[in-house]
Amino acid sequence: MMLAPRMRPVIAAVAGVVVFAWIVGQQDLWVRALSALFPGSVRPVYPAATVAELTLQHLRLVGISSGLTLLVGIPLGIWVTRPSGADFREIVSASVDFGQTFPPVAVLALMMPILGFGLWPAVVALFLYGMFPVVSNTVAGLEAVPGTLIDAARGMGMGRGRILLAVELPLAARVIMAGVRTSVVINIGTATVAAAVGAGGLGDPIIGGINVQNMAYVLQGATAAALLAIVADGLLAGAERLLTPRGLEA
Amino acid sequence: MITLRDVTKSYGEVTAVDRVSFEVPSGEVCVLIGPSGCGKTTTLRMINRLIEPTSGTIEIDGRDIMDSRPEELRRHIGYVIQSVGLFPHLTVAENVATVPKLLGWERRRYEPKALELLEIVGLPPAEYAEKYPRQLSGGQAQRVGVARALAADPPLLLMDEPFGAVDPLTRERLQAEFARIQRELRKTVIFVTHDVDEAIKLADRIALMRAGRLEQYDTPETLLDHPASKFVHDFMGSDRALKRLGRACVADVMRTDVESTTDGTRAIPREACTDSRFVYLTDESGVLEGWVDCRVLDAGTPPEDAGTPVDWREAAVHPETTLKDALSRMLGFGFRNVAVVDAQGRLVGEVSLAAIEATMADADTHIANLEEGEVLGALPDEEARS
Ligand SMILES: Nc1ncnc2c1ncn2[C@@H]1O[C@H](COP(=O)(O)OP(=O)(O)OP(=O)(O)O)[C@@H](O)[C@H]1O
Ligand SMILES: [Mg+2]
C-alpha cells in the first residue's frame, strides 16, 4: 500500500519503454507515416539502416559516454567535497563548466586528428559535455547535507566512509539523480551530432537528410531521438523517485 | 568517573578553554553552565574527541581517552546535540538503533532495545517507531535524540543543550522525564545549558565557566549559598531563596488529605469545605476530572453548576515537579492551590502557595544565618549544606 505512490512513475516509465521499443521495431509504421507526411518524396525513409538499428547505435553511444560521465563525474564530485580534494574544487568546477560551454562539435573537430573517425571521438566529446550537471549536482547535493547531521554521525562514532555511505549519499541522492537525468537527456540529443564523425546513431538520417536535402530523413531521426529522450527522462525520473529516501518525501 | 586535568584548547590567539580541571563521579549529573562563548561546548566535545585538546588530559574511569580510537570511544559515549540531528531518511526506530548497529549488534538485539528506549522516553513505539523525523514535534524529536544517545547503554552521556529548542512547558516536562530516567539508569552525565534554573533542577554538581575558565565547581546548594565570586553570585541570580525552590519538589510540601469525590458535584457536603478551598472530582480510579471551588458554593451557586472540569495533563502538577515550576503554574492559572497527580493522572494531593512561601521563609532564614556565619567566618561547610 505504502509502495504504490512511489511505484507509479516507475510503472509508467517501464510502460513507456515498452511502447517505445515497439514503435522503433515497426519499420513499416515509419514507412507509412513518413510516406503520408511527405507524399511527394520518392524515398521518405532513410535507407541505410532501420530505425531499430539506428536506435541501438544511438543507445550504445549514449550508454558508453554517459556511463563514463557517471563513473568519473560522481566520484569527482564526492572527492572535491572531501578535505583531500577541497583544494581542487575550484579547478574542477571551472573545468566542467568549460566542458559544457565548449561546443561538442568543436570537440569532435579537435578529437579527430587524435582519435580519427568513428565511435571514440564522439564518446570523448559527449563524455566531457555531460560532466557539468553530474559534478555540480553531486557537489550541491552533498553540500546541502546539514553540518549538524554529519556532526551527530561523527559524535556517534561513524567513520568518514560510513558517514558518506549511510548519511551523505542517501540524503544527496535525489539531487545527484536530477543531475544524472539532465546529463543523460542532454546527451541523447547532443549525440546526434556524433554522426558527423561517423559514429552512427539517430544523427545519421538527420545529417544524411541535410546533405541530400531530404527533410523526411531529418524528421525521422529527430522524432526517434526525441522519443528516446522522453522515455529516458521518464525512466530516470522514476529512478530518482525510488532513490529518494521515504523520510524525505513531502 | 570522568577526570579533566588542566584541559586547554586554543585556536591561535583565542583560548576557548583554559586549564579546566574537574571530576565527575560515576552516576552523577554535572551541569556545565556559563555565558555564551565561555567554552562549554568545546569542553564537552573534547571528552568524545570531536575536538582534540591543546594540552591537558581527560580520563574516563582512569583511562586516558587518547588511548582509544576516536570512533571506538564515541560509540561508548552517548551524545545529544542541541540541534538534535536526527537522520531524516531513517525512521525513529532506525535512528535510535544507529550506535548499536555500528557496534555490530544483531537485529534481534537492537530492535527490541530501540523499542524499549522509545517507551522509556515516553513515545509509545507502536505509534512512533515507524515515523520519520519530519513527522515529529520539537519535543518528540528531542526525546528521540535522548533515546538514540542511550541506545547502546553507554555509561557516560554528553548532552549539549538537549532541551534548548522547545517551549517552556515541554522543556519542563522533558526535564522532569530526564530526572526520572536518570534516577533509574544512573548514568554519568555532563549536561550543557545556559539556563540557571535547569542547572539547579538537574545538577548534582554545577561547573560554572567564564571565558574559558572554571569559576566554581560545586553542588547547586553551595553555589547558591557560597558563591566563590561576585560573578558566580550574579550569575546564579540574586534571589537565592527563589532559586532554591528549583531544588525542592512538590512531594516535600504537598498535603495529601484533600477532599475528593467520585459522585460528581451533587454529593458534595458542605462540611467538605470547612478546611479546604477545593473539593476535587475524580473518576472511579481516582483520575482527576475537575474541582469545585467552595467559595463559589458559598456564593450560592447550586452544586451542580459549581464544578470546573479540567484535564489533569494541563491543570495539575506531579509530586516530582519542582516548587519553582509549581509556583509558576499557580501564577499561570491564577489559583493559590494546585492539584497533584501521579503519572496516570490519579489525584494524590494538593500544594498551596502558603506551603511554598513557608519553604521560602525557611530558605531566607537559612541564608540569613549563612550570611551571619560568613561575616563571622565561623560556619562550617557541612552545616551550611544541610
Ligand atoms: N573552531 C574554532 N575556531 C576558533 N574559535 C573557536 C572555534 N570554536 C570555538 N571557538 C571559540 O571558543 C570559544 C568557546 O566556544 P564554545 O562553542 O565552547 O562556547 P559555548 O560556551 O558552548 O557557547 P554557547 O553557549 O554560545 O554555545 C568562543 O569564543 C568561540 O568563539
Ligand atoms: Mg555551545
XYZ file of C-alpha atoms and ligand atoms in Angstrom:
668
model
C 0.000 0.000 0.000
C 2.778 2.391 1.030
C 4.662 1.433 -2.097
C 2.004 2.405 -4.593
C 2.623 6.149 -4.960
C 6.372 5.590 -5.253
C 5.965 2.879 -7.865
C 3.534 4.768 -10.073
C 6.098 6.792 -12.064
C 8.287 3.712 -12.350
C 5.467 1.634 -13.795
C 4.605 4.473 -16.188
C 8.236 4.712 -17.290
C 8.514 0.975 -17.921
C 5.310 1.112 -19.961
C 6.873 3.986 -21.915
C 9.937 1.890 -22.660
C 7.805 -0.979 -23.944
C 5.734 1.285 -26.199
C 8.884 2.992 -27.471
C 10.575 -0.333 -28.249
C 7.500 -1.442 -30.132
C 7.325 1.773 -32.199
C 11.027 1.603 -33.013
C 10.675 -2.029 -34.072
C 7.873 -1.332 -36.555
C 9.792 -0.225 -39.619
C 6.521 -0.450 -41.626
C 4.938 2.085 -39.355
C 7.722 4.577 -40.054
C 7.456 3.968 -43.804
C 3.720 4.522 -43.781
C 3.817 7.557 -41.526
C 6.611 9.294 -43.406
C 5.056 8.467 -46.794
C 1.839 10.047 -45.647
C 3.635 13.156 -44.376
C 5.854 13.540 -47.451
C 3.602 12.366 -50.311
C 5.897 13.817 -52.999
C 9.028 12.104 -51.747
C 10.362 9.092 -53.636
C 12.257 7.859 -50.613
C 10.700 9.134 -47.401
C 12.637 6.681 -45.177
C 16.365 6.580 -44.530
C 17.579 3.583 -46.496
C 20.960 2.725 -44.944
C 19.598 1.275 -41.703
C 16.324 0.581 -39.946
C 15.131 2.821 -37.110
C 15.759 -0.049 -34.712
C 19.385 -0.369 -35.831
C 19.954 3.370 -35.617
C 18.391 3.484 -32.163
C 20.614 0.694 -30.911
C 23.694 2.503 -32.242
C 22.493 5.654 -30.542
C 21.933 3.835 -27.282
C 25.412 2.370 -27.435
C 26.900 5.802 -27.947
C 24.875 7.360 -25.148
C 25.373 4.350 -22.876
C 29.144 4.412 -23.126
C 29.557 8.175 -22.881
C 27.003 8.730 -20.117
C 28.287 5.654 -18.297
C 31.774 7.157 -18.282
C 30.394 10.533 -17.232
C 28.728 8.984 -14.182
C 31.692 6.775 -13.391
C 34.008 9.762 -13.358
C 31.644 12.624 -12.510
C 30.069 11.295 -9.299
C 33.359 10.246 -7.661
C 34.887 13.545 -8.781
C 32.018 15.457 -7.169
C 32.438 13.417 -3.983
C 36.185 13.902 -3.939
C 36.114 17.689 -4.146
C 33.757 17.826 -1.166
C 36.209 15.772 0.938
C 39.046 17.509 2.785
C 41.587 15.806 0.498
C 40.009 17.203 -2.663
C 38.837 20.555 -1.362
C 41.818 22.330 -2.933
C 40.785 21.101 -6.392
C 37.219 22.176 -6.026
C 37.576 25.423 -7.990
C 39.612 23.858 -10.768
C 37.165 21.006 -11.196
C 34.147 23.331 -11.199
C 35.782 25.609 -13.748
C 36.767 22.675 -15.972
C 33.359 21.010 -16.065
C 31.807 24.400 -16.607
C 34.140 24.973 -19.547
C 33.423 21.441 -20.768
C 29.808 22.381 -21.152
C 30.247 25.806 -22.696
C 32.638 24.379 -25.283
C 30.520 23.225 -28.264
C 30.629 19.448 -28.756
C 31.025 19.878 -32.495
C 34.267 21.739 -31.847
C 35.415 18.946 -29.504
C 34.686 16.472 -32.270
C 36.756 18.506 -34.695
C 39.615 18.714 -32.232
C 39.464 14.995 -31.422
C 39.514 13.839 -34.998
C 43.269 14.268 -35.576
C 43.927 12.292 -32.368
C 41.210 9.652 -32.351
C 40.229 9.656 -36.010
C 36.734 8.772 -37.188
C 34.148 6.598 -35.504
C 32.775 5.975 -32.051
C 35.599 7.112 -29.787
C 35.974 10.804 -30.636
C 32.208 11.042 -30.210
C 32.361 9.278 -26.844
C 35.029 11.667 -25.614
C 33.101 14.743 -26.731
C 29.843 13.573 -25.169
C 31.578 12.383 -22.003
C 33.058 15.837 -21.422
C 29.891 17.651 -22.411
C 27.762 15.714 -19.928
C 30.031 16.194 -16.931
C 28.745 19.544 -15.740
C 25.297 18.617 -14.415
C 26.608 15.438 -12.816
C 29.532 17.018 -11.000
C 27.756 20.189 -9.998
C 24.688 18.347 -8.705
C 26.825 15.847 -6.803
C 28.639 18.722 -5.127
C 25.422 20.643 -4.476
C 23.656 17.556 -3.104
C 26.464 16.688 -0.723
C 26.884 20.257 0.341
C 23.194 20.570 1.205
C 23.526 17.859 3.871
C 23.262 19.822 7.140
C 26.521 20.028 9.064
C 24.672 19.128 12.249
C 23.836 15.683 10.821
C 27.459 14.991 9.984
C 28.346 16.188 13.433
C 25.769 13.897 15.018
C 27.063 10.985 12.926
C 30.641 11.663 13.938
C 29.609 12.050 17.552
C 28.032 8.610 17.468
C 31.208 7.025 16.202
C 30.730 6.751 12.450
C 33.880 6.937 10.354
C 34.195 9.087 7.235
C 33.332 6.313 4.786
C 30.345 5.297 6.816
C 29.076 8.852 7.024
C 29.370 9.192 3.248
C 27.525 5.949 2.537
C 24.944 5.962 5.297
C 24.186 9.655 5.666
C 25.503 11.907 2.917
C 24.789 9.896 -0.217
C 21.235 8.867 0.756
C 20.417 12.478 1.566
C 22.040 13.760 -1.625
C 20.646 11.006 -3.852
C 17.726 12.965 -5.180
C 19.842 15.960 -6.246
C 22.543 13.739 -7.740
C 19.938 11.786 -9.692
C 18.453 15.028 -11.019
C 21.917 15.857 -12.398
C 22.242 12.408 -13.937
C 18.864 12.796 -15.561
C 19.713 16.194 -17.056
C 23.052 14.905 -18.281
C 21.644 11.797 -19.976
C 18.723 13.601 -21.585
C 21.012 16.322 -22.990
C 23.385 13.601 -24.149
C 20.670 11.827 -26.148
C 20.016 14.995 -28.120
C 23.636 16.034 -28.455
C 24.698 12.562 -29.576
C 23.011 13.192 -32.931
C 25.950 15.410 -33.937
C 28.249 12.407 -33.472
C 27.104 11.190 -36.857
C 29.352 13.905 -38.280
C 32.409 11.829 -37.350
C 30.830 8.585 -38.421
C 29.766 7.365 -35.013
C 26.333 6.390 -36.349
C 23.111 6.589 -34.388
C 19.994 8.646 -34.940
C 22.141 11.525 -36.181
C 22.796 9.585 -39.387
C 19.401 10.250 -41.017
C 19.491 13.847 -39.738
C 22.909 14.684 -41.185
C 22.279 12.485 -44.233
C 18.951 14.205 -44.778
C 20.566 17.640 -44.615
C 23.219 16.557 -47.127
C 20.758 15.204 -49.695
C 18.101 17.784 -48.838
C 15.592 15.136 -47.716
C 13.590 16.551 -44.823
C 11.812 13.257 -44.289
C 15.097 11.691 -43.118
C 15.662 14.620 -40.757
C 12.184 14.258 -39.292
C 12.673 10.521 -38.920
C 15.925 10.851 -36.951
C 14.727 13.799 -34.879
C 11.446 12.122 -33.923
C 13.153 8.928 -32.828
C 15.779 10.858 -30.832
C 13.097 12.984 -29.184
C 11.041 9.925 -28.237
C 14.150 8.277 -26.832
C 14.899 11.369 -24.751
C 11.348 11.485 -23.378
C 11.418 7.809 -22.456
C 14.851 8.075 -20.831
C 13.688 11.137 -18.897
C 10.690 9.238 -17.579
C 12.786 6.242 -16.625
C 15.328 8.363 -14.788
C 12.571 10.343 -13.080
C 11.243 7.028 -11.798
C 14.709 6.101 -10.561
C 15.040 9.494 -8.895
C 11.792 8.899 -7.088
C 12.860 5.431 -5.943
C 16.223 6.655 -4.718
C 14.672 9.456 -2.689
C 14.536 8.166 0.882
C 10.996 7.847 2.223
C 11.668 10.174 5.096
C 12.412 12.999 2.681
C 9.233 12.703 0.668
C 6.891 15.598 1.059
C 34.107 8.719 36.590
C 35.433 11.437 34.314
C 38.510 13.409 35.168
C 39.680 16.533 33.379
C 43.156 17.798 34.260
C 44.346 21.192 33.102
C 42.495 20.807 29.852
C 43.202 23.653 27.453
C 42.045 24.340 23.917
C 43.488 27.208 21.935
C 42.575 28.382 18.475
C 45.575 30.530 17.620
C 45.228 33.581 19.822
C 41.878 32.557 21.258
C 41.878 30.292 24.282
C 38.462 28.670 24.200
C 39.105 26.509 27.270
C 41.774 27.460 29.756
C 43.281 24.921 32.175
C 39.996 23.406 33.254
C 40.093 20.607 35.826
C 37.194 18.813 37.401
C 35.990 15.351 38.214
C 32.522 13.878 37.773
C 31.864 10.830 39.966
C 30.063 7.899 38.340
C 26.301 8.183 38.278
C 26.245 11.935 38.830
C 24.947 14.734 36.672
C 27.422 17.543 36.124
C 25.908 20.635 34.527
C 28.291 22.882 32.596
C 26.937 26.378 32.615
C 28.119 29.874 31.784
C 27.587 32.763 29.390
C 27.612 32.221 25.648
C 31.076 31.566 24.261
C 32.593 30.593 27.613
C 33.761 27.211 26.331
C 31.025 24.769 27.379
C 30.604 23.081 24.018
C 34.338 22.960 23.467
C 34.848 21.292 26.856
C 32.110 18.762 26.142
C 33.396 17.889 22.674
C 36.896 17.292 23.942
C 35.545 14.447 26.059
C 34.468 12.427 22.999
C 37.398 13.718 20.955
C 35.321 15.645 18.460
C 37.839 18.319 19.455
C 41.405 17.453 20.416
C 42.681 19.340 23.470
C 45.758 21.518 23.000
C 47.047 20.298 26.347
C 45.900 18.532 29.478
C 44.452 15.065 29.977
C 40.980 13.599 30.115
C 40.359 10.234 31.715
C 37.268 8.065 31.769
C 37.384 5.598 34.645
C 41.109 6.135 34.877
C 41.793 5.519 31.180
C 43.224 8.303 29.072
C 40.811 8.925 26.209
C 43.789 9.345 23.872
C 44.386 5.599 24.210
C 41.213 4.666 22.299
C 40.401 5.213 18.660
C 38.039 8.207 18.434
C 35.272 6.222 16.693
C 35.513 3.432 19.240
C 35.459 5.905 22.121
C 32.401 7.700 20.745
C 30.389 4.528 20.353
C 30.587 4.105 24.103
C 29.627 7.671 24.948
C 26.061 8.846 24.372
C 25.917 12.237 22.687
C 22.946 14.563 22.339
C 23.427 17.758 20.361
C 21.328 20.878 20.658
C 20.018 20.705 17.109
C 19.001 17.071 17.801
C 20.439 15.944 14.454
C 18.059 13.056 13.744
C 18.710 11.450 10.362
C 15.739 12.488 8.234
C 15.987 9.485 5.903
C 15.718 6.954 8.728
C 12.708 6.062 10.839
C 12.614 6.891 14.512
C 13.479 3.278 15.389
C 16.349 3.210 12.888
C 17.670 6.462 14.272
C 17.653 5.035 17.778
C 19.425 1.873 16.588
C 22.303 3.778 14.948
C 25.007 3.118 17.521
C 24.011 -0.495 18.271
C 24.289 -1.167 14.536
C 27.729 0.430 14.452
C 28.703 -1.825 17.321
C 27.645 -4.814 15.253
C 24.632 -5.859 17.299
C 22.268 -8.225 15.593
C 18.795 -7.139 14.603
C 17.066 -9.284 17.208
C 19.065 -7.443 19.860
C 18.941 -3.828 18.663
C 15.329 -3.790 17.548
C 13.720 -4.596 20.914
C 16.236 -2.281 22.561
C 15.175 0.616 20.334
C 11.516 -0.006 21.106
C 12.222 -0.267 24.812
C 14.030 3.077 24.763
C 11.203 4.793 22.921
C 8.913 3.546 25.688
C 11.309 4.917 28.308
C 11.394 8.396 26.787
C 7.604 8.435 26.613
C 6.997 7.734 22.927
C 4.799 4.623 22.558
C 6.717 2.541 19.986
C 3.560 1.290 18.301
C 2.826 4.851 17.328
C 6.271 6.320 16.808
C 8.778 3.632 15.791
C 7.992 3.814 12.081
C 7.559 7.561 11.879
C 10.108 9.783 10.170
C 11.721 12.730 11.960
C 9.813 15.284 9.868
C 6.588 13.901 11.374
C 7.675 14.723 14.929
C 7.214 17.838 17.026
C 10.266 19.553 18.509
C 9.767 17.939 21.893
C 9.277 14.472 20.410
C 12.428 14.858 18.329
C 14.386 15.801 21.460
C 13.124 12.627 23.135
C 14.239 10.531 20.203
C 17.617 12.271 20.429
C 17.908 11.185 24.058
C 16.755 7.631 23.243
C 19.350 7.437 20.480
C 22.100 8.511 22.850
C 21.045 5.837 25.350
C 20.639 3.015 22.826
C 23.913 1.189 23.321
C 23.649 1.651 27.079
C 26.726 3.869 27.391
C 27.844 4.579 30.954
C 28.539 8.176 30.000
C 26.228 10.713 28.413
C 27.199 14.080 26.942
C 24.291 16.442 26.361
C 24.703 19.844 24.725
C 21.639 21.963 25.489
C 19.398 18.977 24.829
C 16.205 20.821 25.699
C 17.200 24.108 24.134
C 14.817 24.341 21.242
C 11.398 23.701 22.813
C 8.715 25.751 24.518
C 8.899 26.209 28.310
C 6.158 23.717 29.187
C 7.639 20.960 27.016
C 11.040 21.812 28.413
C 9.796 21.417 31.959
C 8.272 18.055 31.048
C 11.464 16.865 29.351
C 13.485 17.920 32.375
C 11.199 16.014 34.711
C 11.447 12.958 32.470
C 15.191 13.259 32.252
C 15.347 13.386 36.049
C 13.157 10.275 36.242
C 15.215 8.353 33.670
C 18.422 9.384 35.388
C 17.149 8.143 38.753
C 16.623 4.768 37.114
C 19.651 4.480 34.865
C 22.255 6.317 36.932
C 24.441 7.408 34.030
C 27.373 9.710 34.408
C 26.100 12.802 32.635
C 27.710 16.020 31.503
C 24.949 18.397 30.584
C 25.467 21.790 28.975
C 22.939 24.550 29.434
C 22.848 28.269 29.890
C 19.641 28.138 31.883
C 20.385 28.516 35.594
C 17.045 27.047 36.635
C 17.649 23.966 34.526
C 21.066 23.571 36.128
C 19.697 23.939 39.652
C 16.955 21.457 38.923
C 19.036 18.718 37.341
C 22.573 19.002 38.633
C 24.338 17.015 41.289
C 27.188 19.404 40.638
C 27.445 22.574 38.634
C 30.582 23.646 36.785
C 30.233 27.360 36.177
C 32.520 28.626 33.422
C 33.508 32.099 32.381
C 35.717 32.999 29.417
C 37.261 29.536 29.208
C 37.966 29.247 32.919
C 36.165 27.212 35.551
C 34.827 29.727 38.079
C 33.350 27.296 40.563
C 32.582 23.599 40.691
C 30.218 22.548 43.431
C 26.752 21.379 44.339
C 23.913 23.744 43.393
C 23.325 24.487 47.079
C 26.927 25.512 47.589
C 26.896 27.701 44.508
C 23.800 29.414 45.857
C 24.981 29.616 49.449
C 28.688 30.193 48.989
C 29.340 31.752 45.623
C 33.098 31.935 45.131
C 32.939 35.299 43.415
C 30.621 38.136 42.582
C 30.346 36.700 39.089
C 29.011 33.410 40.460
C 26.653 35.245 42.773
C 25.272 37.385 39.965
C 25.092 34.525 37.509
C 23.168 32.290 39.883
C 20.666 35.052 40.483
C 20.174 37.411 43.367
C 17.029 35.917 44.890
C 18.593 32.768 46.180
C 15.537 31.770 48.194
C 13.518 31.779 44.990
C 16.202 29.827 43.142
C 16.282 27.182 45.824
C 12.672 26.373 45.027
C 14.126 24.697 41.951
C 15.744 22.109 44.211
C 12.690 21.238 46.279
C 9.842 19.244 44.846
C 6.115 19.165 45.362
C 6.246 15.849 47.219
C 8.114 17.610 50.051
C 5.362 20.075 50.880
C 2.079 18.779 49.487
C -0.839 17.833 51.677
C -2.390 14.505 50.916
C -5.596 14.833 52.988
C -7.540 16.551 50.240
C -11.283 16.297 49.826
C -12.382 14.452 46.751
C -15.484 12.759 45.484
C -16.303 10.368 42.698
C -20.017 11.182 42.771
C -19.930 14.429 40.889
C -20.831 17.796 42.343
C -24.269 16.853 43.653
C -22.896 14.866 46.538
C -20.545 17.478 47.941
C -21.378 18.007 51.581
C -20.970 21.494 52.934
C -18.646 20.155 55.611
C -16.158 19.197 52.914
C -15.480 22.861 52.502
C -14.548 23.552 56.064
C -10.797 23.362 55.922
C -10.091 23.248 52.261
C -10.971 25.593 49.473
C -11.254 22.949 46.798
C -13.068 19.666 46.545
C -11.650 17.570 43.738
C -13.716 15.486 41.379
C -12.290 12.194 40.206
C -13.436 9.142 38.309
C -13.658 5.662 39.882
C -9.931 5.011 39.556
C -9.061 8.364 41.108
C -8.112 10.215 37.937
C -8.614 13.950 38.352
C -11.510 15.261 36.311
C -12.242 18.626 37.840
C -12.827 20.546 41.009
C -15.330 22.602 42.912
C -14.299 25.906 44.365
C -16.065 26.139 47.738
C -16.256 29.914 47.513
C -18.468 29.508 44.521
C -20.723 27.222 46.571
C -20.781 29.751 49.402
C -21.785 32.433 46.968
C -24.941 30.431 46.410
C -24.245 28.727 43.112
C -26.059 25.384 43.012
C -23.557 22.496 43.411
C -24.352 21.034 40.000
C -23.103 24.242 38.331
C -20.096 24.755 40.568
C -17.761 22.128 39.112
C -14.883 23.078 36.810
C -13.922 20.207 34.520
C -10.155 20.062 33.829
C -7.595 17.955 32.019
C -5.062 16.737 34.575
C -2.272 16.875 31.979
C -2.543 20.632 31.954
C -4.090 21.653 35.218
C -2.128 19.567 37.725
C 1.458 19.051 38.813
C 3.313 15.860 39.747
C 4.987 15.006 43.051
C 8.392 15.387 41.377
C 7.609 18.805 39.894
C 9.865 21.442 41.424
C 8.309 24.041 43.670
C 9.521 26.663 41.250
C 7.549 25.131 38.418
C 4.539 24.567 40.688
C 4.656 28.232 41.636
C 4.741 29.335 38.040
C 1.785 27.060 37.314
C -0.201 28.685 40.128
C 0.581 32.107 38.732
C -0.449 30.849 35.317
C -3.817 29.520 36.493
C -4.473 32.286 38.963
C -5.087 29.903 41.895
C -3.307 29.613 45.184
C -3.648 25.835 45.130
C -2.828 23.280 42.538
C -3.737 19.599 42.399
C -1.013 16.966 42.468
C -1.488 13.821 40.381
C 0.650 10.773 39.648
C 1.852 9.794 36.201
C -1.539 8.258 35.375
C -3.433 11.351 36.460
C -4.682 9.943 39.801
C -5.141 12.597 42.457
C -2.543 12.307 45.234
C -2.736 15.676 46.915
C -2.611 19.404 46.672
C 0.076 22.018 47.059
C -0.637 25.532 48.230
C 1.077 28.856 47.803
C 1.316 29.072 51.583
C 3.369 25.862 51.697
C 5.737 27.233 49.068
C 6.031 30.502 50.917
C 6.892 28.616 54.086
C 9.697 26.870 52.227
C 10.979 30.204 51.038
C 10.836 31.636 54.526
C 12.922 28.688 55.726
C 15.398 29.375 52.951
C 15.529 33.043 53.888
C 16.319 32.133 57.478
C 18.918 29.688 56.230
C 20.520 32.344 54.029
C 20.386 34.950 56.770
C 22.163 32.507 59.103
C 24.715 31.842 56.411
C 25.410 35.491 55.896
C 25.865 35.951 59.579
C 28.143 32.931 59.522
C 30.070 34.346 56.597
C 30.666 37.576 58.442
C 31.887 35.687 61.476
C 33.638 33.218 59.242
C 32.605 30.571 61.687
C 30.031 28.453 59.916
C 31.421 25.077 58.963
C 30.768 23.980 55.412
C 28.892 20.828 56.327
C 26.288 22.672 58.308
C 25.771 25.158 55.539
C 24.986 22.430 53.076
C 22.388 20.672 55.162
N 36.838 26.326 15.570
C 37.038 27.446 16.280
N 37.933 28.372 15.884
C 38.119 29.499 16.599
N 37.481 29.803 17.733
C 36.574 28.924 18.184
C 36.299 27.707 17.487
N 35.358 27.024 18.166
C 35.050 27.793 19.227
N 35.781 28.931 19.247
C 35.719 29.972 20.279
O 35.852 29.389 21.529
C 35.005 29.990 22.481
C 34.170 28.925 23.173
O 33.228 28.375 22.258
P 32.129 27.313 22.701
O 31.410 26.913 21.499
O 32.775 26.252 23.510
O 31.210 28.211 23.623
P 29.873 27.806 24.410
O 30.136 28.048 25.838
O 29.423 26.460 24.023
O 28.876 28.920 23.889
P 27.288 28.824 23.574
O 26.586 28.948 24.882
O 27.056 30.029 22.727
O 27.048 27.550 22.869
C 34.199 31.019 21.730
O 34.760 32.288 21.997
C 34.353 30.660 20.295
O 34.364 31.805 19.504
Mg 27.676 25.695 22.892
